[in-house]
Each structure stands twice: as structure tokens, then as C-alpha cells.
Tab-separated table of C-alpha atoms in Angstrom:
chain	number	residue	atom	x	y	z
A	271	MET	CA	0.000	0.000	0.000
A	272	GLU	CA	1.381	3.405	-0.925
A	273	THR	CA	2.090	5.953	1.809
A	274	LYS	CA	-0.473	8.755	1.806
A	275	VAL	CA	0.614	10.745	4.873
A	276	PHE	CA	4.145	12.061	5.432
A	277	ASP	CA	5.715	13.634	8.531
A	278	ARG	CA	9.291	14.837	8.169
A	279	ILE	CA	11.903	17.591	8.389
A	280	GLU	CA	12.842	19.246	5.105
A	281	LYS	CA	15.887	21.384	4.307
A	282	LYS	CA	16.848	22.969	0.985
A	283	TYR	CA	20.184	23.976	-0.519
A	284	ILE	CA	20.891	25.802	-3.785
A	285	ILE	CA	24.060	24.285	-5.224
A	286	SER	CA	26.209	24.278	-8.350
A	287	LYS	CA	26.903	21.350	-10.682
A	288	ALA	CA	30.366	21.005	-9.133
A	289	GLN	CA	28.885	20.811	-5.618
A	290	LYS	CA	26.351	18.211	-6.745
A	291	LYS	CA	29.107	16.078	-8.261
A	292	ALA	CA	31.129	16.278	-5.042
A	293	MET	CA	28.118	15.495	-2.837
A	294	LEU	CA	27.167	12.478	-4.941
A	295	LYS	CA	30.572	10.881	-4.330
A	296	THR	CA	29.601	10.582	-0.663
A	297	ILE	CA	25.863	10.060	-1.085
A	298	LYS	CA	26.342	7.031	-3.349
A	299	LYS	CA	28.420	5.325	-0.648
A	300	HIS	CA	25.589	5.501	1.886
A	301	MET	CA	22.382	5.691	-0.152
A	302	SER	CA	20.765	4.009	-3.137
A	303	GLN	CA	18.611	5.173	-6.009
A	304	ASP	CA	14.961	5.156	-5.025
A	305	ASN	CA	12.161	3.479	-6.977
A	306	TYR	CA	11.660	6.583	-9.133
A	307	PHE	CA	15.310	7.577	-9.451
A	308	LYS	CA	14.878	10.003	-12.350
A	309	SER	CA	11.594	11.720	-13.131
A	310	GLU	CA	10.093	14.834	-14.628
A	311	VAL	CA	7.754	16.374	-12.090
A	312	TYR	CA	4.740	18.572	-12.857
A	313	ASN	CA	3.141	20.613	-10.066
A	314	ILE	CA	0.031	22.746	-10.374
A	315	TYR	CA	-0.454	25.013	-7.356
A	316	PHE	CA	-3.928	26.128	-6.361
A	317	ASP	CA	-4.519	29.567	-4.917
A	318	THR	CA	-7.044	32.371	-4.591
A	319	GLU	CA	-7.584	35.020	-7.237
A	320	ASN	CA	-5.078	37.260	-5.415
A	321	TYR	CA	-2.559	34.507	-4.598
A	322	ASP	CA	-3.310	34.789	-0.879
A	323	LEU	CA	-1.784	31.416	0.060
A	324	ILE	CA	1.518	32.115	-1.709
A	325	VAL	CA	1.755	35.638	-0.297
A	326	GLN	CA	1.106	34.307	3.197
A	327	SER	CA	3.783	31.640	2.692
A	328	ILE	CA	6.357	34.252	1.633
A	329	ASP	CA	5.713	36.138	4.881
A	330	GLN	CA	7.035	33.084	6.794
A	331	PRO	CA	4.090	32.502	9.148
A	332	VAL	CA	4.313	29.985	11.979
A	333	PHE	CA	1.880	27.768	10.066
A	334	LYS	CA	1.342	27.618	6.321
A	335	GLU	CA	-0.596	25.389	3.988
A	336	LYS	CA	-0.535	24.655	0.253
A	337	LEU	CA	-2.695	22.678	-2.129
A	338	ARG	CA	-1.094	21.282	-5.250
A	339	ALA	CA	-1.597	18.626	-7.904
A	340	ARG	CA	1.530	16.597	-8.673
A	341	SER	CA	2.089	14.325	-11.633
A	342	TYR	CA	5.045	12.497	-13.160
A	343	ALA	CA	5.783	12.292	-16.886
A	344	GLY	CA	4.720	8.938	-18.285
A	345	TYR	CA	2.290	8.066	-15.476
A	346	ASP	CA	-1.481	8.416	-15.550
A	347	ARG	CA	-1.743	9.512	-11.934
A	348	VAL	CA	-2.255	12.835	-10.232
A	349	PHE	CA	-1.644	13.285	-6.515
A	350	LEU	CA	-3.714	15.995	-4.870
A	351	GLU	CA	-1.561	17.045	-1.935
A	352	ILE	CA	-2.181	19.191	1.112
A	353	LYS	CA	1.206	20.403	2.386
A	354	THR	CA	1.492	22.045	5.775
A	355	LYS	CA	4.623	23.332	7.477
A	356	LEU	CA	5.433	24.631	10.938
A	357	ARG	CA	8.158	27.236	11.400
A	358	GLU	CA	10.420	26.442	14.320
A	359	LYS	CA	13.838	27.664	15.434
A	360	ASP	CA	16.157	25.123	13.778
A	361	VAL	CA	13.873	22.910	11.718
A	362	ASN	CA	10.721	23.197	9.640
A	363	PRO	CA	8.721	20.019	10.145
A	364	GLY	CA	6.429	19.358	7.230
A	365	PHE	CA	3.293	17.268	6.882
A	366	LYS	CA	1.867	16.065	3.606
A	367	ARG	CA	-1.440	14.315	2.998
A	368	ARG	CA	-2.402	13.179	-0.462
A	369	VAL	CA	-4.987	11.333	-2.455
A	370	MET	CA	-4.691	9.964	-5.978
A	371	ILE	CA	-6.871	10.389	-9.076
A	372	THR	CA	-6.301	9.926	-12.821
A	373	LYS	CA	-5.280	12.693	-15.224
A	374	ASN	CA	-8.670	12.605	-16.935
A	375	ASP	CA	-10.372	12.926	-13.563
A	376	PHE	CA	-8.138	15.878	-12.716
A	377	LYS	CA	-9.458	17.650	-15.821
A	378	LYS	CA	-12.980	17.054	-14.529
A	379	LEU	CA	-12.009	18.454	-11.135
A	380	ILE	CA	-10.612	21.747	-12.422
A	381	LYS	CA	-13.607	22.139	-14.734
A	382	LYS	CA	-15.806	21.643	-11.650
A	383	LYS	CA	-17.574	18.654	-13.192
A	384	ALA	CA	-16.923	16.495	-10.123
A	385	SER	CA	-15.563	16.763	-6.589
A	386	THR	CA	-12.357	15.204	-5.325
A	387	GLU	CA	-14.400	12.975	-3.047
A	388	GLU	CA	-16.420	11.634	-5.990
A	389	LEU	CA	-13.334	11.035	-8.134
A	390	ALA	CA	-11.142	9.537	-5.415
A	391	SER	CA	-13.882	7.195	-4.211
A	392	ARG	CA	-13.286	5.036	-7.291
A	393	SER	CA	-9.836	3.943	-6.143
A	394	ILE	CA	-9.537	4.605	-2.408
A	395	GLU	CA	-7.710	2.042	-0.303
A	396	THR	CA	-8.643	3.282	3.167
A	397	LYS	CA	-11.178	5.523	4.871
A	398	ASN	CA	-8.325	7.960	5.448
A	399	ASP	CA	-8.083	8.493	1.680
A	400	LEU	CA	-11.697	9.588	1.595
A	401	GLN	CA	-11.089	11.972	4.494
A	402	ILE	CA	-8.155	13.588	2.664
A	403	ALA	CA	-10.324	13.957	-0.451
A	404	LYS	CA	-12.941	15.748	1.651
A	405	GLU	CA	-10.254	18.068	3.017
A	406	VAL	CA	-9.154	18.930	-0.532
A	407	ASP	CA	-12.742	19.762	-1.478
A	408	TYR	CA	-13.140	21.874	1.648
A	409	LEU	CA	-10.013	23.926	0.890
A	410	ILE	CA	-11.065	24.501	-2.718
A	411	GLU	CA	-14.562	25.586	-1.724
A	412	HIS	CA	-13.700	27.537	1.429
A	413	PHE	CA	-10.852	29.592	-0.075
A	414	LYS	CA	-12.228	29.626	-3.646
A	415	LEU	CA	-9.037	28.016	-4.946
A	416	GLU	CA	-8.190	27.452	-8.580
A	417	PRO	CA	-5.064	26.434	-10.542
A	418	LYS	CA	-2.670	29.401	-10.627
A	419	LEU	CA	0.902	28.226	-11.295
A	420	LEU	CA	2.575	25.287	-13.027
A	421	ILE	CA	6.115	24.343	-11.958
A	422	ILE	CA	8.167	21.691	-13.771
A	423	TYR	CA	11.585	20.216	-13.005
A	424	HIS	CA	13.760	17.138	-13.458
A	425	ARG	CA	14.323	15.204	-10.213
A	426	GLU	CA	17.033	12.739	-9.224
A	427	SER	CA	16.404	11.009	-5.899
A	428	TYR	CA	18.186	8.788	-3.391
A	429	GLN	CA	17.009	6.894	-0.311
A	430	GLY	CA	18.845	5.769	2.799
A	431	GLU	CA	18.415	4.429	6.313
A	432	ASN	CA	15.863	5.849	8.738
A	433	LYS	CA	13.768	7.172	5.818
A	434	LEU	CA	16.463	9.629	4.769
A	435	ARG	CA	15.808	10.999	1.282
A	436	ILE	CA	17.856	13.379	-0.838
A	437	THR	CA	16.649	14.870	-4.106
A	438	PHE	CA	18.242	17.076	-6.750
A	439	ASP	CA	15.874	19.254	-8.790
A	440	GLU	CA	17.175	20.773	-12.026
A	441	LYS	CA	15.860	22.622	-15.097
A	442	LEU	CA	13.288	24.515	-13.045
A	443	ARG	CA	10.587	25.918	-15.346
A	444	TYR	CA	7.201	27.531	-14.875
A	445	ARG	CA	4.178	29.185	-16.460
A	446	ASP	CA	0.993	30.846	-15.235
A	447	THR	CA	-1.165	30.280	-18.326
A	448	LYS	CA	-2.585	27.139	-19.965
A	449	LEU	CA	-2.226	25.191	-16.740
A	450	ASN	CA	-2.263	21.563	-17.797
A	451	LEU	CA	0.092	18.748	-16.859
A	452	SER	CA	2.260	18.906	-19.984
A	453	LYS	CA	5.127	20.871	-21.516
A	454	SER	CA	4.558	24.049	-23.483
A	455	LYS	CA	6.591	26.440	-25.575
A	456	ASN	CA	5.431	29.079	-23.083
A	457	ASP	CA	7.444	27.494	-20.242
A	458	LYS	CA	9.973	29.894	-18.717
A	459	ILE	CA	13.314	29.011	-17.125
A	460	TYR	CA	13.740	30.176	-13.525
A	461	PHE	CA	17.515	30.103	-12.976
A	462	GLU	CA	19.580	32.219	-15.348
A	463	GLY	CA	22.964	30.849	-14.233
A	464	GLU	CA	24.650	28.851	-11.486
A	465	PRO	CA	24.022	27.758	-8.823
A	466	ASN	CA	20.854	26.294	-10.315
A	467	ILE	CA	20.272	22.939	-8.603
A	468	ILE	CA	17.942	22.551	-5.637
A	469	MET	CA	19.130	19.866	-3.259
A	470	GLU	CA	16.536	18.891	-0.697
A	471	ILE	CA	17.007	16.666	2.324
A	472	LYS	CA	14.010	14.990	3.907
A	473	ALA	CA	14.627	13.235	7.203
A	474	HIS	CA	12.890	11.883	10.269
A	475	GLY	CA	15.150	13.124	13.053
A	476	PHE	CA	18.823	14.085	12.958
A	477	LEU	CA	20.988	14.053	9.833
A	478	PRO	CA	23.753	11.398	9.746
A	479	ILE	CA	27.292	12.567	10.545
A	480	TRP	CA	28.635	11.542	7.124
A	481	LEU	CA	26.122	13.836	5.426
A	482	VAL	CA	26.789	16.810	7.704
A	483	LYS	CA	30.541	16.366	7.122
A	484	ALA	CA	30.122	16.193	3.325
A	485	MET	CA	28.049	19.391	3.288
A	486	SER	CA	30.600	21.188	5.436
A	487	GLU	CA	33.508	20.103	3.217
A	488	ASN	CA	31.683	21.234	0.071
A	489	LYS	CA	30.359	24.476	1.549
A	490	VAL	CA	26.737	23.451	1.132
A	491	TYR	CA	24.580	25.556	3.430
A	492	PRO	CA	20.814	25.481	4.019
A	493	GLN	CA	18.648	28.352	2.901
A	494	ARG	CA	14.977	29.148	2.621
A	495	PHE	CA	13.779	28.492	-0.895
A	496	SER	CA	10.178	27.949	-1.864
A	497	LYS	CA	9.826	27.144	-5.568
A	498	VAL	CA	6.317	28.525	-5.767
A	499	GLY	CA	7.179	31.579	-3.643
A	500	ARG	CA	10.287	32.515	-5.643
A	501	ILE	CA	8.557	31.970	-8.976
A	502	TYR	CA	5.581	34.074	-7.871
A	503	GLU	CA	7.961	36.900	-6.941
A	504	LYS	CA	9.720	36.624	-10.305
A	505	ILE	CA	6.413	36.775	-12.187
A	506	ARG	CA	5.354	39.844	-10.227
A	507	LYS	CA	8.694	41.493	-10.970
A	508	GLU	CA	8.342	40.724	-14.677
A	509	GLN	CA	4.887	42.260	-14.609
A	510	ASN	CA	6.243	45.277	-12.688
A	511	VAL	CA	3.602	44.824	-10.034
């Protein structure tokens, strides 16, 4: 049975190709490629007409919440995910709940031809799935959410002991029109130079010593970086708003 609820600490690092190469020398000694080692990830973020959720997230509140649809190239599945994060002193524990529907059903959802609960009920595995679907519907209805941003990137991922996971996201692209789960000539590139790779560490508890040492040796330091927040700011700048 696939995991539908996640509870973990997440840290991000913006690194260069040289830093990635150096980090991988150590990572490959302690971790293995995960089941979906290389993938192209499509994310559609839902928000209000005025982007209230993204704006609130940029302000770094103690609690923030996002709703997104995630899909992977070559797979007929869409994960509707509710992501919440708590801001604490040294870590930012994140919680993710998700429910799965098909790509055709996702089209019905955004056209308001069916609810998440109706669509997810065809393939739910547990009662918890149905509850998550109801939560998605509540958020959409309560906040009047609609698709607002599409973010695409290539991901390389590794898994280790104690549910440690490290991902490298490259070729970050985006668009705010024609929001479907496919490429378009209208896609824009986010990074204009190096460093341009987003390394993300997801862990349950403390990071292993070997990883901390490798980051120190390669001058890899954590920083706040929200893909959707940074892209929103770039779009606003381009529009001179």
C-alpha cells in the first residue's frame, strides 16, 4: 500500500553542478537510487484570485498550507496534496497528505464537473483516503481556490536508512497560463545561471554525521527556498507589479 501521509523535516540547498558532483561521491556510498530515481515532475499550485496562500507563505508565518496537484511524466496519476509546514527555530517540520486520481479525472475536477471525493472514491484504499479527499474539497470551496501556477523540473532522488531521502531538482521551469500537466513552448526558465540545482534533504530526526561532514567540506549551506514563492515573486517582478 502506498504511503499517503508524510511527517518529516525538510531542508533545501541551492548548489552548483560542481557541488552536486562532489556530494554524490559521498551520497552514493551511503544511499541508493529510489524506486523513481529520475523523473520529470509537474506541479500545479492552487490559490485564490489574489494569490493569498503564496503571499502568506512568503511572509514566513508559523503555520502555512498549500494545495497542489503533482504528476510524473509517463504516469497516468495525479496526486492531490495538502502540504502544511510549521516554522520552528532550527527545523521546519512538514506534513503532507495526499490522495490519488487519474489525469482525466483531474481535468474534470478543475472544470468543476466532479468533486475530489467523488473522483477519489473510485480507487480509495482506506477511509483515510476519503477523508483527505474531503479536506481537498473543503479547501477549494472555502478559499475559492483554482489552478494558478505550473512548476516543472527534473528530479534525481536517493534513499537511505531511517527514511532519509535526498533529491536534486534541475531545469526549473514555470508558467501561469494554460495550466495543464504537460510541456509548453510558453514554459519559462527560472535560474539564469549557477548555482541552479535545488538539493533537498528529507529526514525523520537528525541528519547522519557523514552527510553533515560532506556538506561542510563542500560548503553546502541550508537556505529558505520555496519554488512557488520565488517563482511568484519573479512573475510579479516581470509584470512590474
